[in-house]
Amino acid sequence: MVSGPDGNAGPLTTGALKALIRTIPDFPAKGIQFRDITTLIADGPGLAASIDHMAERAPAGIAAVAGIEARGFIFGTALAIKLDVGFIPVRKAGKLPVETIGADYALEYGEARIEIDPTLVSDGERVLLVDDLIATGGTALAAAQLLRRAGATCDQALFVIDLPDLGGAARLRDNGISAQALMEFQGD
Ligand code: AMP
C-alpha cells in the first residue's frame, strides 16, 4: 500500500506510519516476527513523516546523529540533514578504512561486532543515537558505549520501532540513555 499526498492534513500520524510496516513471520529464524521498514521507506509521505516525527522527538543541543548500519543509516542520515548536524556511521566490523574502536555484543543467535572511527567525535559533544528498531537493546547499548568511549555524551536514542516486551528501552534507561520510538509492537 502506498499512501497518497496528504494535502493540508499535515504529516501522517505515527499510527498511519505503523500501518506501513510489513510483518514477515519466521524471518530470519522461526518464531521471529520481522518488522520490515522497507514498505515504510518506499512510501514518500511515510518516509518524510517518519523523519518529521523523529525530529520532533530529538533533544535540543545535539552535535551529531550516529546511525547503526544498515537501517540506522537511512533514518539517521535523513534526520541529521533535517537537524542540520553531521552523521556518524556505526559500522559492522572491518568496514572502516581507518583505526577504529569496536565492541562485541550478543545477538539472539551468536555474536556481532560494531566499530566507529573515534576521531569523528569531539570530546563532550552530545550525540543522538538512531536505529530502525530496538529489541533486546544489545546493539544500541554497544553503540552508545562505543560513542562514550570516543568521548561523546550519549544519553538519548531514537528508534522508529520499539519491541517493549524484549526490554531494550528499559535496558538503555538503566544505562542512562533515554529511548524514544515512534511506535511499538507487542510480542517479539
Ligand atoms: P537488539 O540488539 O536485540 O535490540 O536488535 C536490534 C537490531 O536488530 C536492530 O538493528 C534491528 O534492525 C534488528 N532487529 C532485531 N529484531 C528485529 C525484528 N523483530 N524485526 C526487524 N529487525 C529486528
Short mmCIF file of C-alpha atoms and ligand atoms in Angstrom, two decimals:
data_model
loop_
_atom_site.label_atom_id
_atom_site.label_comp_id
_atom_site.label_asym_id
_atom_site.label_seq_id
_atom_site.Cartn_x
_atom_site.Cartn_y
_atom_site.Cartn_z
CA MET A 1 0.00 0.00 0.00
CA VAL A 2 1.28 3.44 -0.88
CA SER A 3 -0.28 6.45 0.77
CA GLY A 4 -1.27 9.42 -1.36
CA PRO A 5 -0.24 13.03 -0.85
CA ASP A 6 -1.63 14.27 2.41
CA GLY A 7 -2.96 17.64 1.18
CA ASN A 8 -3.34 20.03 4.08
CA ALA A 9 -3.80 17.21 6.59
CA GLY A 10 -0.18 17.54 7.75
CA PRO A 11 2.28 14.69 8.16
CA LEU A 12 0.99 11.16 8.59
CA THR A 13 0.32 10.17 12.19
CA THR A 14 2.55 7.59 13.84
CA GLY A 15 -0.47 5.27 13.72
CA ALA A 16 -0.56 5.67 9.94
CA LEU A 17 3.20 5.00 9.81
CA LYS A 18 2.71 1.80 11.80
CA ALA A 19 0.29 0.59 9.14
CA LEU A 20 3.12 0.95 6.58
CA ILE A 21 5.36 -1.56 8.41
CA ARG A 22 5.29 -5.05 6.88
CA THR A 23 5.49 -8.02 9.25
CA ILE A 24 7.22 -11.15 7.97
CA PRO A 25 6.68 -14.18 10.22
CA ASP A 26 9.57 -16.60 10.89
CA PHE A 27 12.31 -14.39 9.41
CA PRO A 28 15.28 -14.69 9.73
CA ALA A 29 14.52 -17.59 12.09
CA LYS A 30 11.45 -19.47 13.23
CA GLY A 31 9.47 -17.58 15.86
CA ILE A 32 10.78 -14.11 14.91
CA GLN A 33 8.23 -11.58 13.64
CA PHE A 34 10.41 -9.45 11.36
CA ARG A 35 9.22 -5.83 11.33
CA ASP A 36 10.19 -4.71 7.85
CA ILE A 37 10.66 -0.95 7.34
CA THR A 38 11.21 -1.19 3.56
CA THR A 39 7.49 -0.70 2.92
CA LEU A 40 7.59 2.44 5.08
CA ILE A 41 10.61 3.99 3.35
CA ALA A 42 9.26 3.14 -0.12
CA ASP A 43 6.29 5.37 0.69
CA GLY A 44 7.21 9.03 0.09
CA PRO A 45 4.86 10.66 2.61
CA GLY A 46 5.61 7.84 5.05
CA LEU A 47 9.36 8.35 4.83
CA ALA A 48 9.05 12.13 5.17
CA ALA A 49 6.67 11.88 8.12
CA SER A 50 8.95 9.37 9.88
CA ILE A 51 11.77 11.89 9.78
CA ASP A 52 9.45 14.73 10.86
CA HIS A 53 8.26 12.72 13.88
CA MET A 54 11.83 11.76 14.80
CA ALA A 55 12.96 15.40 14.52
CA GLU A 56 10.15 16.45 16.88
CA ARG A 57 11.49 13.99 19.46
CA ALA A 58 15.16 14.93 19.04
CA PRO A 59 16.60 16.77 22.03
CA ALA A 60 17.93 20.30 21.64
CA GLY A 61 21.65 20.81 21.54
CA ILE A 62 22.85 17.67 19.83
CA ALA A 63 26.07 17.98 17.84
CA ALA A 64 25.66 14.89 15.66
CA VAL A 65 23.48 11.88 14.87
CA ALA A 66 25.03 8.41 14.97
CA GLY A 67 23.25 5.69 12.97
CA ILE A 68 23.77 1.94 13.20
CA GLU A 69 24.49 0.01 9.97
CA ALA A 70 22.50 -0.54 7.90
CA ARG A 71 18.93 0.57 8.52
CA GLY A 72 20.02 3.17 11.06
CA PHE A 73 21.88 4.89 8.20
CA ILE A 74 18.61 5.54 6.35
CA PHE A 75 16.77 7.26 9.19
CA GLY A 76 19.89 8.68 10.85
CA THR A 77 21.22 10.46 7.78
CA ALA A 78 17.87 11.99 6.89
CA LEU A 79 17.41 13.11 10.48
CA ALA A 80 20.90 14.65 10.60
CA ILE A 81 20.12 16.67 7.46
CA LYS A 82 16.84 17.83 8.99
CA LEU A 83 18.59 18.84 12.24
CA ASP A 84 21.49 20.43 10.33
CA VAL A 85 24.14 18.35 12.11
CA GLY A 86 26.67 15.77 10.96
CA PHE A 87 26.23 11.99 10.74
CA ILE A 88 28.49 9.38 12.35
CA PRO A 89 28.25 5.83 10.95
CA VAL A 90 28.39 2.97 13.45
CA ARG A 91 29.67 0.24 11.15
CA LYS A 92 29.82 -3.54 11.08
CA ALA A 93 33.28 -4.99 11.73
CA GLY A 94 36.01 -4.49 9.15
CA LYS A 95 34.34 -1.82 7.01
CA LEU A 96 36.10 1.37 8.12
CA PRO A 97 39.42 2.13 6.39
CA VAL A 98 41.00 3.75 9.46
CA GLU A 99 41.92 2.80 13.01
CA THR A 100 38.70 2.02 14.89
CA ILE A 101 37.40 1.21 18.32
CA GLY A 102 34.95 -1.69 18.47
CA ALA A 103 32.54 -3.53 20.74
CA ASP A 104 31.37 -7.13 20.68
CA TYR A 105 27.83 -7.86 21.76
CA ALA A 106 25.41 -10.76 21.94
CA LEU A 107 22.68 -11.26 19.36
CA GLU A 108 19.73 -13.59 19.78
CA TYR A 109 21.82 -16.16 17.91
CA GLY A 110 25.58 -15.64 18.20
CA GLU A 111 27.76 -12.56 18.42
CA ALA A 112 28.36 -9.40 16.43
CA ARG A 113 30.84 -6.52 16.42
CA ILE A 114 30.40 -2.86 15.59
CA GLU A 115 33.06 -0.22 15.10
CA ILE A 116 33.45 3.55 14.87
CA ASP A 117 36.16 5.98 13.90
CA PRO A 118 36.72 7.74 17.26
CA THR A 119 38.24 10.82 15.60
CA LEU A 120 34.77 11.74 14.28
CA VAL A 121 33.62 12.51 17.82
CA SER A 122 34.70 15.66 19.69
CA ASP A 123 35.15 15.41 23.45
CA GLY A 124 31.93 16.05 25.35
CA GLU A 125 29.69 16.62 22.35
CA ARG A 126 26.18 15.22 22.62
CA VAL A 127 25.45 12.53 20.02
CA LEU A 128 21.95 11.23 19.34
CA LEU A 129 21.85 7.51 18.57
CA VAL A 130 19.42 6.29 15.86
CA ASP A 131 18.36 2.88 14.59
CA ASP A 132 15.26 1.47 12.93
CA LEU A 133 14.30 -0.86 15.77
CA ILE A 134 15.17 -1.71 19.35
CA ALA A 135 14.60 -5.28 20.52
CA THR A 136 16.86 -6.50 23.36
CA GLY A 137 18.87 -3.28 23.20
CA GLY A 138 22.20 -5.09 22.81
CA THR A 139 23.08 -3.35 19.55
CA ALA A 140 22.13 0.14 20.71
CA LEU A 141 23.87 -0.26 24.07
CA ALA A 142 27.09 -1.40 22.39
CA ALA A 143 26.89 1.61 20.04
CA ALA A 144 26.27 4.04 22.90
CA GLN A 145 29.18 2.61 24.87
CA LEU A 146 31.47 3.00 21.86
CA LEU A 147 30.41 6.62 21.37
CA ARG A 148 31.05 7.26 25.07
CA ARG A 149 34.50 5.66 24.83
CA ALA A 150 35.23 8.06 21.97
CA GLY A 151 34.37 10.98 24.29
CA ALA A 152 30.76 11.69 23.33
CA THR A 153 27.89 12.32 25.68
CA CYS A 154 25.33 9.73 24.57
CA ASP A 155 22.18 9.82 26.68
CA GLN A 156 19.41 9.89 24.04
CA ALA A 157 18.36 7.30 21.47
CA LEU A 158 15.62 7.39 18.86
CA PHE A 159 14.04 4.45 17.04
CA VAL A 160 11.22 4.00 14.58
CA ILE A 161 10.07 0.79 16.30
CA ASP A 162 10.29 -0.48 19.89
CA LEU A 163 9.56 -4.09 20.85
CA PRO A 164 8.92 -3.35 24.55
CA ASP A 165 8.45 -6.99 25.55
CA LEU A 166 12.14 -7.58 24.75
CA GLY A 167 13.18 -4.95 27.29
CA GLY A 168 15.67 -2.95 25.21
CA ALA A 169 14.39 0.52 26.07
CA ALA A 170 14.43 -0.36 29.80
CA ARG A 171 17.98 -1.69 29.43
CA LEU A 172 19.07 1.58 27.82
CA ARG A 173 17.38 3.56 30.60
CA ASP A 174 19.32 1.51 33.19
CA ASN A 175 22.47 2.72 31.43
CA GLY A 176 21.50 6.38 31.48
CA ILE A 177 20.08 6.56 27.96
CA SER A 178 16.52 7.71 27.37
CA ALA A 179 14.98 5.84 24.45
CA GLN A 180 12.03 7.01 22.37
CA ALA A 181 10.29 5.31 19.44
CA LEU A 182 7.56 6.28 17.01
CA MET A 183 5.62 3.04 17.53
CA GLU A 184 5.57 -0.21 19.46
CA PHE A 185 4.76 -3.79 18.54
CA GLN A 186 3.80 -6.17 21.30
CA GLY A 187 5.50 -9.57 21.45
CA ASP A 188 8.67 -10.37 19.57
P1 AMP B 1 18.68 -5.75 19.52
O1 AMP B 1 20.19 -5.62 19.59
O2 AMP B 1 18.18 -7.03 20.08
O3 AMP B 1 17.99 -4.55 20.13
O4 AMP B 1 18.30 -5.80 17.97
C1 AMP B 1 18.24 -4.64 17.24
C2 AMP B 1 18.79 -4.79 15.87
O5 AMP B 1 18.36 -5.99 15.23
C3 AMP B 1 18.31 -3.64 15.01
O6 AMP B 1 19.40 -3.19 14.21
C4 AMP B 1 17.18 -4.22 14.18
O7 AMP B 1 17.24 -3.73 12.87
C5 AMP B 1 17.37 -5.74 14.24
N1 AMP B 1 16.16 -6.48 14.68
C6 AMP B 1 16.02 -7.18 15.84
N2 AMP B 1 14.81 -7.74 15.94
C7 AMP B 1 14.13 -7.40 14.82
C8 AMP B 1 12.80 -7.65 14.34
N3 AMP B 1 11.90 -8.39 15.04
N4 AMP B 1 12.44 -7.12 13.15
C9 AMP B 1 13.33 -6.36 12.44
N5 AMP B 1 14.58 -6.09 12.84
C10 AMP B 1 15.00 -6.59 14.01
#
